[in-house]
């Protein structure tokens, strides 16, 4: 994938995101915050067959004292089952974690296995704020809420690094037919992205507080089969907000803002952030301002999302085939290219992109070539929608749409901006009024 060289960020001012960044997580190393170095000692542990050597982390008093001081401030313990790898095999193990949701826009989560304190920052607090503003707010919380001494605060910048950033785009559908067609396209979209290394899973997401919805109806998640460093997630934002409204977590204004909204979210996790520091011509440091830059946000989002939904608008199947028929593609001596492309669109529309790719009559190289002709020469998205659609009651109707905009493209999405406020003024006033005050 093409990348923006790191030199660019040394010469231009940072372009703080206009609503692209949904949430961000920072990790504070409790050892560095306490001014300590991580040290291990070798232990010999007796077993039935003799002894095994194991490295154990030495935790100085200063680190333990600092952790206890923070956790005594309204942190709650909760249990979580994890898959722990032991001798090449995974086994289920219960772990105790600590979490604090007291501050509206800053959620704190302590992991006792790693000695890291994670800070998850919500969208409204990130909007338009540069690194120095975010870090100043965190410093205020550590000082005034957690009561940390100056000797710890002086280490805060060095101890705190970006560990995850989620980019989002919201698309508002027009009516039930439009939503039905979007869901159809999601269903036939490729099951694998990034060299077929990712698999599409229907599952509830631990990042969201959802319990009551049908998972398949609610969400699609593209998750790596070999690692968890990046994810591409699609979910019904209105359903999520309805659930939060029933639980009293949001207001009527916030609920109304996300009416008829589908969210598309790319999550870049710590492993991927580490890889991008040295990846080819990307070489981007794990700096908050770097990843909140609009150019970086767009490129990372597009890299994952366009491998699923491409970049062209979506056509109704009969309209796309008519465009092929009226085109000036040359006839080959043995096969009619137009016929092959029409049959390819039929197959993808009926069986899905991945199945068609895996069972294509010709070679995989030919499949890729035909997809390239559709996209680059005819500007047709390989994902088309049918001539009929089914409503919630199971009734079938004729599709009146001939084309719908590509819902992942920025020009077709909603966003927040200090310069161009698409977010309703009532909601913006509400957010300003309810921001947490530390004084």
Coordinates of C-alpha atoms in Angstrom, one line a residue:
X1 CA 0.0 0.0 0.0
X2 CA 1.2 3.5 -0.7
X3 CA 2.3 5.4 2.3
X4 CA 2.9 9.0 3.3
X5 CA 6.6 9.4 4.2
X6 CA 7.5 10.4 7.7
X7 CA 9.4 13.4 6.4
X8 CA 6.1 15.0 5.5
X9 CA 5.2 15.4 9.2
X10 CA 8.5 17.2 9.9
X11 CA 7.6 20.1 7.5
X12 CA 3.9 20.7 7.7
X13 CA 1.5 21.7 10.5
X14 CA -0.6 18.9 12.0
X15 CA -4.1 18.7 10.5
X16 CA -6.1 17.7 13.5
X17 CA -8.9 15.3 12.5
X18 CA -12.4 16.7 11.7
X19 CA -14.3 13.8 13.3
X20 CA -12.5 10.9 11.7
X21 CA -11.1 9.6 15.0
X22 CA -13.7 7.9 17.1
X23 CA -11.8 6.8 20.1
X24 CA -8.2 6.5 21.2
X25 CA -6.4 4.4 23.8
X26 CA -3.1 5.4 25.5
X27 CA -1.0 3.1 27.7
X28 CA 0.9 4.3 30.7
X29 CA 3.8 2.1 31.8
X30 CA 3.6 2.1 35.6
X31 CA 7.3 1.3 35.8
X32 CA 8.3 4.3 33.8
X33 CA 5.8 6.5 35.6
X34 CA 7.5 5.5 38.9
X35 CA 10.9 6.1 37.4
X36 CA 11.9 2.4 37.6
X37 CA 13.4 0.0 35.1
X38 CA 11.8 -3.4 34.4
X39 CA 14.1 -6.1 35.8
X40 CA 13.7 -9.8 35.9
X41 CA 15.2 -12.6 38.0
X42 CA 15.7 -16.2 37.0
X43 CA 13.9 -18.8 39.1
X44 CA 14.2 -22.5 39.2
X45 CA 10.8 -24.1 39.7
X46 CA 10.7 -27.8 40.7
X47 CA 8.6 -30.2 38.6
X48 CA 8.1 -33.9 38.5
X49 CA 10.9 -34.2 36.0
X50 CA 13.4 -31.9 37.7
X51 CA 13.5 -28.1 37.4
X52 CA 12.5 -25.5 34.9
X53 CA 13.9 -22.0 34.7
X54 CA 11.5 -19.1 34.6
X55 CA 12.0 -15.3 34.5
X56 CA 10.0 -13.3 37.0
X57 CA 9.4 -9.6 37.0
X58 CA 10.7 -7.8 40.0
X59 CA 8.2 -5.1 41.2
X60 CA 9.8 -2.4 43.3
X61 CA 8.0 -0.8 46.2
X62 CA 7.6 2.5 44.3
X63 CA 5.7 0.8 41.5
X64 CA 3.4 -1.1 43.9
X65 CA 2.8 2.0 45.9
X66 CA 1.9 4.0 42.8
X67 CA -0.5 1.3 41.5
X68 CA -2.2 1.0 44.9
X69 CA -2.6 4.8 45.1
X70 CA -4.4 4.9 41.7
X71 CA -6.6 1.8 42.2
X72 CA -7.8 3.1 45.5
X73 CA -9.6 5.8 43.6
X74 CA -13.0 4.2 42.7
X75 CA -11.5 1.3 40.6
X76 CA -13.7 -1.8 40.5
X77 CA -12.4 -5.3 40.1
X78 CA -13.9 -7.6 37.5
X79 CA -13.2 -11.1 36.2
X80 CA -12.3 -11.9 32.7
X81 CA -11.5 -15.2 31.1
X82 CA -8.5 -15.2 28.7
X83 CA -6.8 -17.7 26.5
X84 CA -3.3 -18.2 27.9
X85 CA -0.7 -20.1 25.8
X86 CA 1.2 -22.7 27.9
X87 CA 3.7 -25.0 26.2
X88 CA 2.3 -24.3 22.7
X89 CA -1.4 -24.9 23.8
X90 CA -4.1 -22.5 24.8
X91 CA -6.0 -22.9 28.1
X92 CA -8.7 -20.8 29.6
X93 CA -7.7 -18.8 32.6
X94 CA -9.5 -16.3 34.9
X95 CA -7.8 -13.0 35.4
X96 CA -8.7 -10.1 37.7
X97 CA -8.7 -6.6 36.1
X98 CA -9.5 -3.1 37.4
X99 CA -11.7 -0.6 35.6
X100 CA -12.9 3.0 36.3
X101 CA -15.6 4.7 34.2
X102 CA -16.1 7.6 36.6
X103 CA -14.8 10.3 34.2
X104 CA -17.2 10.9 31.3
X105 CA -14.7 11.1 28.5
X106 CA -11.8 9.2 30.0
X107 CA -12.1 5.5 30.9
X108 CA -9.2 3.9 32.8
X109 CA -8.4 0.2 32.8
X110 CA -5.6 -1.5 34.7
X111 CA -4.0 -4.8 33.5
X112 CA -2.2 -6.5 36.4
X113 CA -0.5 -8.9 34.0
X114 CA 1.4 -6.2 32.1
X115 CA 1.5 -3.3 34.7
X116 CA 0.0 -0.9 32.2
X117 CA -2.8 1.5 32.8
X118 CA -4.9 2.0 29.6
X119 CA -6.7 5.3 29.0
X120 CA -9.5 5.2 26.5
X121 CA -10.6 8.6 25.3
X122 CA -14.0 9.2 23.8
X123 CA -14.8 11.0 20.5
X124 CA -16.1 14.2 21.9
X125 CA -13.0 14.8 24.0
X126 CA -10.7 14.0 21.0
X127 CA -12.5 16.2 18.5
X128 CA -10.2 18.9 17.3
X129 CA -7.7 18.5 20.2
X130 CA -4.0 18.2 19.6
X131 CA -1.6 16.1 21.7
X132 CA -0.6 18.8 24.1
X133 CA -4.3 19.4 25.0
X134 CA -5.0 15.8 25.5
X135 CA -2.0 15.2 27.6
X136 CA -2.7 18.3 29.7
X137 CA -6.2 16.9 30.5
X138 CA -4.7 13.6 31.5
X139 CA -2.2 15.3 33.7
X140 CA -5.0 17.2 35.4
X141 CA -6.8 13.9 36.1
X142 CA -3.7 12.2 37.4
X143 CA -3.0 15.2 39.7
X144 CA -6.4 16.3 40.8
X145 CA -8.4 13.0 40.7
X146 CA -5.8 10.3 41.4
X147 CA -3.8 12.6 43.6
X148 CA -0.4 11.7 42.1
X149 CA 2.7 13.6 43.2
X150 CA 4.8 15.8 41.0
X151 CA 7.7 13.2 41.0
X152 CA 5.4 10.9 39.0
X153 CA 3.8 13.6 36.8
X154 CA 7.2 14.6 35.4
X155 CA 7.5 11.1 33.9
X156 CA 4.0 11.1 32.3
X157 CA 4.9 12.0 28.7
X158 CA 7.7 9.4 28.6
X159 CA 5.6 6.7 30.2
X160 CA 2.5 7.2 28.1
X161 CA 2.2 6.0 24.5
X162 CA -0.5 5.6 21.9
X163 CA -1.7 2.0 21.9
X164 CA -4.9 2.0 19.8
X165 CA -6.8 4.4 17.6
X166 CA -10.2 3.8 16.0
X167 CA -11.2 5.7 12.8
X168 CA -14.9 5.9 12.0
X169 CA -17.2 7.0 9.2
X170 CA -20.9 7.2 9.6
X171 CA -23.4 6.8 6.7
X172 CA -27.0 7.7 7.0
X173 CA -29.4 5.6 5.0
X174 CA -32.6 7.1 3.6
X175 CA -35.2 4.4 4.1
X176 CA -35.9 0.7 4.8
X177 CA -35.1 -0.2 1.1
X178 CA -31.8 1.6 1.3
X179 CA -30.8 -0.2 4.5
X180 CA -31.9 -3.6 3.0
X181 CA -29.6 -3.0 0.0
X182 CA -26.7 -2.0 2.2
X183 CA -27.1 -5.2 4.2
X184 CA -27.2 -7.2 1.0
X185 CA -23.9 -5.7 -0.2
X186 CA -22.3 -6.3 3.2
X187 CA -23.4 -10.0 2.9
X188 CA -21.8 -10.6 -0.5
X189 CA -18.7 -8.5 0.1
X190 CA -15.3 -10.3 0.3
X191 CA -14.8 -12.5 3.4
X192 CA -11.0 -12.0 3.5
X193 CA -8.9 -8.8 3.3
X194 CA -5.2 -8.2 3.3
X195 CA -4.2 -11.2 1.3
X196 CA -7.0 -13.3 2.6
X197 CA -5.4 -13.0 6.1
X198 CA -8.6 -11.6 7.6
X199 CA -11.9 -13.5 8.1
X200 CA -15.4 -12.0 8.4
X201 CA -17.0 -13.0 11.7
X202 CA -20.5 -12.5 13.0
X203 CA -20.0 -11.8 16.7
X204 CA -20.7 -9.4 19.5
X205 CA -17.9 -6.9 20.0
X206 CA -16.3 -6.6 23.4
X207 CA -15.7 -2.9 22.6
X208 CA -19.5 -2.1 22.7
X209 CA -22.0 -2.5 25.5
X210 CA -24.4 -4.7 23.5
X211 CA -26.3 -7.7 24.9
X212 CA -29.8 -7.9 23.4
X213 CA -29.3 -7.7 19.6
X214 CA -29.1 -10.4 17.1
X215 CA -25.4 -10.5 16.2
X216 CA -25.7 -11.1 12.5
X217 CA -28.2 -8.3 12.1
X218 CA -26.2 -6.0 14.2
X219 CA -22.5 -6.3 13.2
X220 CA -19.9 -7.6 10.8
X221 CA -16.3 -7.8 11.9
X222 CA -13.2 -8.5 9.8
X223 CA -10.6 -9.9 12.2
X224 CA -7.2 -11.3 11.4
X225 CA -6.9 -15.0 11.6
X226 CA -3.2 -14.8 12.6
X227 CA -3.1 -11.7 14.7
X228 CA -5.3 -9.0 16.3
X229 CA -3.4 -5.9 15.2
X230 CA -6.2 -4.4 13.1
X231 CA -9.9 -4.8 12.6
X232 CA -12.6 -3.5 10.3
X233 CA -16.0 -3.4 11.9
X234 CA -19.5 -2.6 10.5
X235 CA -22.5 -2.0 12.8
X236 CA -25.9 -0.4 13.2
X237 CA -25.2 2.7 15.2
X238 CA -28.9 3.4 15.7
X239 CA -29.4 0.0 17.4
X240 CA -26.4 0.6 19.6
X241 CA -27.8 4.0 20.6
X242 CA -31.3 2.6 21.2
X243 CA -29.8 0.1 23.7
X244 CA -27.9 2.9 25.5
X245 CA -31.0 5.1 25.6
X246 CA -33.0 2.3 27.3
X247 CA -30.2 2.0 29.9
X248 CA -30.2 5.7 30.5
X249 CA -26.7 6.3 29.2
X250 CA -27.5 8.9 26.5
X251 CA -30.1 11.6 26.0
X252 CA -33.0 11.9 23.5
X253 CA -30.9 14.4 21.4
X254 CA -28.0 11.9 21.1
X255 CA -30.4 9.1 20.1
X256 CA -32.0 11.2 17.4
X257 CA -28.6 12.3 15.9
X258 CA -27.7 8.6 15.1
X259 CA -31.1 7.8 13.6
X260 CA -30.6 5.7 10.4
X261 CA -26.8 5.5 10.8
X262 CA -24.5 2.7 9.9
X263 CA -21.0 3.0 11.3
X264 CA -17.8 1.7 9.6
X265 CA -14.8 1.6 11.9
X266 CA -11.2 0.7 11.4
X267 CA -9.3 -0.2 14.6
X268 CA -5.5 0.1 14.5
X269 CA -4.1 -1.7 17.6
X270 CA -0.7 -1.6 19.3
X271 CA 0.9 -4.3 17.2
X272 CA 0.0 -2.6 14.0
X273 CA 1.2 0.8 15.4
X274 CA 4.5 -0.8 16.2
X275 CA 4.8 -2.3 12.7
X276 CA 4.0 1.0 11.0
X277 CA 7.0 2.6 12.7
X278 CA 9.3 0.7 10.4
X279 CA 7.0 -0.5 7.6
X280 CA 8.6 0.4 4.2
X281 CA 8.0 4.1 3.4
X282 CA 5.4 4.6 6.1
X283 CA 7.8 4.9 9.1
X284 CA 5.4 6.8 11.3
X285 CA 6.1 7.2 15.0
X286 CA 3.4 6.3 17.6
X287 CA 2.6 9.9 18.2
X288 CA -1.0 11.2 18.9
X289 CA -0.8 14.1 16.4
X290 CA 0.6 11.8 13.7
X291 CA -2.3 9.5 13.8
X292 CA -4.9 12.2 14.3
X293 CA -3.7 13.8 11.0
X294 CA -6.5 13.8 8.4
X295 CA -4.2 12.4 5.7
X296 CA -3.1 9.4 7.8
X297 CA -6.7 8.8 9.0
X298 CA -8.0 8.7 5.5
X299 CA -5.2 6.5 4.2
X300 CA -5.5 3.9 6.9
X301 CA -9.3 3.8 6.8
X302 CA -9.3 3.5 3.0
X303 CA -6.6 0.8 3.0
X304 CA -8.8 -1.7 5.0
X305 CA -12.3 -0.5 4.0
X306 CA -11.7 -0.5 0.2
X307 CA -10.5 -4.1 0.3
X308 CA -14.0 -5.0 1.4
X309 CA -16.3 -2.5 -0.5
X310 CA -13.9 -1.1 -3.2
X311 CA -14.3 2.6 -4.1
X312 CA -16.8 2.8 -6.9
X313 CA -20.6 3.4 -6.4
X314 CA -22.9 0.4 -6.2
X315 CA -25.2 -0.4 -9.2
X316 CA -28.4 -2.4 -9.4
X317 CA -27.4 -5.6 -11.2
X318 CA -29.4 -5.0 -14.4
X319 CA -28.0 -1.4 -14.6
X320 CA -24.4 -2.6 -14.3
X321 CA -25.0 -5.3 -17.0
X322 CA -26.5 -2.6 -19.3
X323 CA -23.4 -0.4 -18.8
X324 CA -21.2 -3.4 -19.8
X325 CA -23.4 -4.1 -22.9
X326 CA -23.2 -0.4 -24.0
X327 CA -19.4 -0.2 -23.5
X328 CA -16.8 -0.4 -26.3
X329 CA -14.9 -3.4 -24.9
X330 CA -13.3 -5.3 -27.8
X331 CA -14.5 -8.8 -28.7
X332 CA -11.9 -11.5 -28.3
X333 CA -11.5 -14.3 -30.9
X334 CA -12.6 -17.1 -28.5
X335 CA -14.6 -15.4 -25.8
X336 CA -16.9 -12.4 -25.6
X337 CA -15.5 -10.2 -22.8
X338 CA -18.9 -8.6 -22.3
X339 CA -20.5 -11.9 -21.7
X340 CA -17.9 -13.0 -19.2
X341 CA -18.2 -9.8 -17.2
X342 CA -22.0 -10.0 -17.1
X343 CA -21.8 -13.6 -15.9
X344 CA -19.2 -12.6 -13.3
X345 CA -21.5 -10.0 -11.9
X346 CA -24.4 -12.5 -11.8
X347 CA -22.2 -15.0 -9.9
X348 CA -21.0 -12.4 -7.3
X349 CA -24.5 -11.1 -6.8
X350 CA -25.9 -14.6 -6.3
X351 CA -23.1 -16.4 -4.4
X352 CA -20.9 -13.6 -3.0
X353 CA -17.5 -12.3 -3.9
X354 CA -15.3 -14.9 -2.1
X355 CA -17.2 -18.0 -3.3
X356 CA -17.1 -16.7 -6.8
X357 CA -13.4 -16.0 -6.6
X358 CA -12.6 -19.4 -5.2
X359 CA -14.8 -21.2 -7.8
X360 CA -14.2 -19.1 -10.9
X361 CA -14.3 -21.0 -14.2
X362 CA -11.0 -19.4 -15.2
X363 CA -7.8 -18.9 -13.2
X364 CA -7.5 -16.6 -10.2
X365 CA -5.3 -14.4 -12.4
X366 CA -8.1 -14.1 -14.9
X367 CA -10.6 -13.4 -12.1
X368 CA -8.4 -10.5 -10.9
X369 CA -8.0 -9.2 -14.4
X370 CA -11.8 -9.2 -15.0
X371 CA -12.4 -7.4 -11.7
X372 CA -9.8 -4.8 -12.8
X373 CA -11.6 -4.3 -16.1
X374 CA -14.9 -3.8 -14.3
X375 CA -13.4 -1.2 -11.9
X376 CA -10.7 0.6 -13.9
X377 CA -12.2 0.6 -17.4
X378 CA -16.0 0.6 -16.7
X379 CA -15.9 2.1 -13.2
X380 CA -18.3 -0.6 -12.0
X381 CA -18.2 -1.9 -8.4
X382 CA -18.1 -5.8 -8.5
X383 CA -20.7 -5.7 -5.7
X384 CA -24.2 -5.1 -7.1
X385 CA -27.6 -5.2 -5.5
X386 CA -30.6 -7.1 -6.8
X387 CA -33.7 -6.0 -8.7
X388 CA -36.0 -6.9 -5.7
X389 CA -35.6 -6.4 -1.9
X390 CA -37.3 -7.8 1.2
X391 CA -38.8 -5.7 4.0
X392 CA -38.8 -6.6 7.7
X393 CA -42.1 -8.5 7.4
X394 CA -40.7 -10.7 4.6
X395 CA -42.5 -9.0 1.8
X396 CA -40.7 -8.6 -1.6
X397 CA -40.7 -5.3 -3.5
X398 CA -39.2 -4.1 -6.7
X399 CA -36.0 -2.2 -6.2
X400 CA -36.5 1.5 -7.2
X401 CA -32.8 2.5 -6.7
X402 CA -30.6 2.2 -9.8
X403 CA -27.4 3.1 -7.9
X404 CA -26.4 4.0 -4.3
X405 CA -23.3 5.9 -3.2
X406 CA -20.4 3.9 -1.9
X407 CA -21.1 4.2 1.8
X408 CA -17.5 4.1 3.0
X409 CA -16.3 7.0 0.9
X410 CA -15.7 10.1 2.9
X411 CA -17.8 12.3 0.6
X412 CA -20.8 10.2 1.3
X413 CA -20.4 10.1 5.1
X414 CA -21.3 12.4 8.1
X415 CA -18.6 13.9 10.2
X416 CA -18.0 16.5 12.9
X417 CA -15.9 19.5 12.3
X418 CA -15.1 22.8 14.0
X419 CA -15.3 24.5 10.6
X420 CA -18.3 22.6 9.2
X421 CA -20.6 21.4 11.9
X422 CA -22.8 18.7 10.6
X423 CA -23.5 17.6 14.2
X424 CA -26.8 19.3 15.4
X425 CA -26.2 22.4 17.5
X426 CA -28.4 21.0 20.3
X427 CA -26.2 18.0 20.6
X428 CA -23.0 20.1 20.5
X429 CA -24.3 22.3 23.3
X430 CA -25.2 19.2 25.3
X431 CA -21.7 17.8 24.9
X432 CA -20.1 21.1 26.0
X433 CA -22.5 21.3 29.0
X434 CA -21.9 17.8 30.2
X435 CA -18.0 17.7 29.8
X436 CA -16.4 16.6 33.0
X437 CA -14.9 19.3 35.1
X438 CA -12.0 18.4 37.4
X439 CA -12.1 21.6 39.5

